[in-house]
Amino acid sequence: MTEETVPLRDELLTRSVTSSEVVFEGAVWDVRRDTFELEGETLVREVVDHPGAVAVLALDEQDRVLLIRQYRHPVSANEWEIPAGLLDIAGEDPLVGAQRELAEEADVTANEWAVLVDYFTSPGGMDEAIRVYLARGLRPVPEGERHQREGEEAHLLQRRVPLDEVAAAVLAGDLHNSTLVIATMTARASREGGWTSLRPADSPWPEHPGRRDGPTG
């Protein structure tokens, strides 16, 4: 097989991991050290062990994106983002997790759901995979049923901004959240193609880190 004939898609592999140990236990995620074989060579890498996450680009009938602003301590910034959250509830379906996050962070539910894009955030150092859904047919959560937010989420601000305006802010260098950037530009491209790139909300997600089986050597 030549370079030109290698399929243009990521290839998921069964890792030949000979040992794996947690070297740091954190409040949100851990760091593990893996020893594995690659083409006959033994390598050691530290990996941020992440449960994966989901995010929601919620688009209303006026083609506006529902944005939230949240303080993010690692970058010391109030970031504009789309609703998102960790898949840290055992056995929870990713779509259910996305629906929960939209309701909890934005007080909104949606009638229509589709997969917009899947991606790895930083595959050189962590195994986080994110699935972004497109949600439409938005409806407010009744006042008495709304989630009581805590921590950073207690101070969220919310805006609805036209998709093209969000894209312009991304290109101007005014918005930096990676999930927002990827979701916005993907949604814009998908819209230009008549949304034909959208996948069913229950599409398989083999790239999710939950597929890990541990040491295989």
C-alpha positions in Angstrom: 0.0 0.0 0.0 1.4 3.4 -1.0 0.9 6.7 0.9 -1.6 7.8 -1.7 -3.7 4.7 -1.2 -3.9 4.9 2.6 -7.5 5.7 3.5 -8.2 9.2 4.7 -9.6 8.2 8.0 -8.1 7.6 11.5 -7.3 4.0 12.2 -8.1 2.7 15.7 -5.6 0.1 17.0 -5.6 -2.5 19.7 -2.7 -1.2 21.8 0.1 -3.6 22.8 0.3 -2.1 26.3 2.7 -4.1 28.6 2.0 -2.1 31.7 -0.1 0.8 32.9 0.0 2.6 36.3 -1.7 5.7 37.7 1.0 8.1 38.7 -1.2 11.0 39.7 -4.8 11.0 41.0 -6.5 14.3 40.5 -9.8 15.9 41.5 -11.2 15.6 38.0 -8.9 13.2 36.1 -5.8 11.1 36.6 -2.5 10.7 34.8 -1.3 7.3 34.0 2.0 5.9 32.6 1.8 3.4 29.8 4.5 1.2 28.5 3.8 -0.1 25.1 5.3 -1.7 22.0 5.4 0.2 18.6 7.0 -1.4 15.6 9.3 -3.4 17.8 10.3 -0.5 20.1 9.3 -0.1 23.7 8.0 3.4 24.6 6.7 5.0 27.7 4.2 7.8 27.7 2.2 9.7 30.4 -1.4 10.2 29.5 -4.1 12.4 31.0 -6.9 9.8 31.6 -10.1 11.5 30.5 -13.6 10.1 30.6 -14.6 11.8 27.4 -17.1 14.6 26.9 -20.1 15.8 24.9 -21.0 19.3 23.7 -24.1 20.8 22.1 -24.3 23.5 19.4 -27.9 24.5 20.0 -29.3 26.5 17.1 -32.6 28.3 17.3 -35.2 29.1 14.6 -33.3 32.4 13.8 -30.1 30.6 13.1 -28.6 31.8 16.4 -26.2 29.7 18.5 -26.8 29.4 22.2 -23.6 30.5 23.9 -22.6 30.5 27.6 -19.8 32.3 29.2 -17.9 30.5 32.0 -14.7 31.2 34.0 -11.9 28.7 33.1 -9.2 28.8 35.7 -6.4 27.0 33.7 -6.4 29.8 31.2 -7.6 32.6 33.6 -10.4 33.7 31.2 -14.1 34.1 31.0 -14.6 32.0 27.9 -17.6 32.0 25.5 -18.5 28.3 25.0 -21.3 26.0 24.0 -22.9 23.8 26.7 -20.6 20.8 27.4 -19.8 18.3 30.1 -17.9 15.2 31.1 -19.1 11.7 30.5 -18.5 10.8 34.1 -21.7 9.0 34.9 -21.1 5.2 34.5 -23.1 3.7 31.7 -24.7 7.0 30.6 -25.4 7.2 26.8 -23.6 10.1 25.2 -26.8 11.5 23.8 -28.5 11.4 27.2 -25.4 13.2 28.6 -25.6 15.9 26.0 -29.3 16.4 26.7 -28.6 16.6 30.4 -25.8 19.2 29.9 -28.0 21.4 27.7 -30.7 21.4 30.3 -28.4 22.0 33.2 -26.2 24.7 31.7 -28.6 26.5 29.4 -32.1 25.7 30.8 -33.1 24.4 27.4 -34.3 21.2 25.8 -34.4 20.3 22.1 -36.7 18.3 19.8 -34.1 17.5 17.1 -30.7 16.0 17.7 -27.9 15.0 15.3 -24.1 14.3 15.5 -22.2 17.3 14.2 -18.6 16.3 14.7 -16.3 14.0 16.7 -12.7 14.9 17.6 -9.7 14.3 19.9 -8.8 17.4 21.8 -5.0 16.7 22.3 -4.1 13.2 21.3 -0.4 13.7 22.0 -1.0 13.9 25.7 -4.6 12.9 26.6 -7.2 10.5 25.5 -10.1 12.9 25.6 -12.7 12.4 22.8 -15.5 14.9 22.3 -18.7 14.4 20.4 -20.6 17.6 19.4 -24.3 17.4 18.7 -26.4 19.8 16.8 -29.7 20.5 18.7 -32.7 22.3 17.1 -36.3 22.8 18.0 -35.3 24.5 21.3 -37.7 24.8 24.2 -37.1 26.4 27.7 -37.0 24.2 30.8 -39.9 25.1 33.1 -38.9 27.5 35.8 -39.5 25.1 38.6 -37.6 22.3 37.0 -34.3 24.1 36.3 -31.0 22.8 37.6 -29.3 24.6 40.5 -25.9 25.4 39.2 -22.8 25.4 41.5 -19.1 26.5 41.3 -18.1 28.1 38.1 -21.5 27.2 36.6 -23.3 29.3 39.1 -22.0 32.4 37.3 -22.8 31.5 33.8 -23.9 34.2 31.3 -26.0 33.3 28.3 -26.4 34.8 24.8 -27.9 33.8 21.5 -25.7 34.9 18.6 -26.1 34.4 14.8 -23.9 31.5 13.6 -22.2 33.7 11.0 -21.4 36.3 13.8 -19.8 33.6 15.9 -17.8 32.3 13.0 -16.5 35.9 12.3 -15.5 36.3 16.0 -13.6 33.0 15.7 -11.7 34.1 12.6 -11.0 37.5 14.2 -9.2 35.7 17.1 -11.8 36.8 19.7 -13.0 33.4 20.6 -10.6 30.6 21.7 -12.5 27.7 23.1 -11.6 24.7 20.9 -15.0 23.0 21.1 -16.7 26.3 20.2 -14.3 26.9 17.3 -14.7 23.4 15.9 -18.4 23.2 16.3 -19.0 26.7 14.8 -16.9 26.1 11.7 -18.3 22.6 11.2 -21.9 23.8 11.5 -21.3 26.6 9.1 -19.8 24.2 6.5 -22.6 21.7 7.1 -25.2 24.4 6.7 -23.7 25.4 3.4 -24.0 21.8 2.3 -27.7 21.7 3.2 -26.9 19.8 6.5 -26.3 16.6 4.6 -23.2 15.8 6.6 -25.2 15.4 9.8 -25.2 11.9 11.3 -28.0 10.3 13.3 -27.8 11.1 17.0 -27.3 7.5 17.9 -24.4 6.9 15.5 -21.6 4.6 16.8 -18.7 6.3 18.5 -15.8 3.8 18.6 -13.3 6.6 19.3 -14.7 7.2 22.8 -12.0 6.4 25.4 -14.4 4.0 27.0 -13.3 1.5 24.4 -10.0 1.0 26.3 -9.4 -2.5 27.6 -6.3 -1.9 29.6 -2.9 -3.6 29.2 -2.9 -6.0 26.2 0.7 -7.3 26.2 
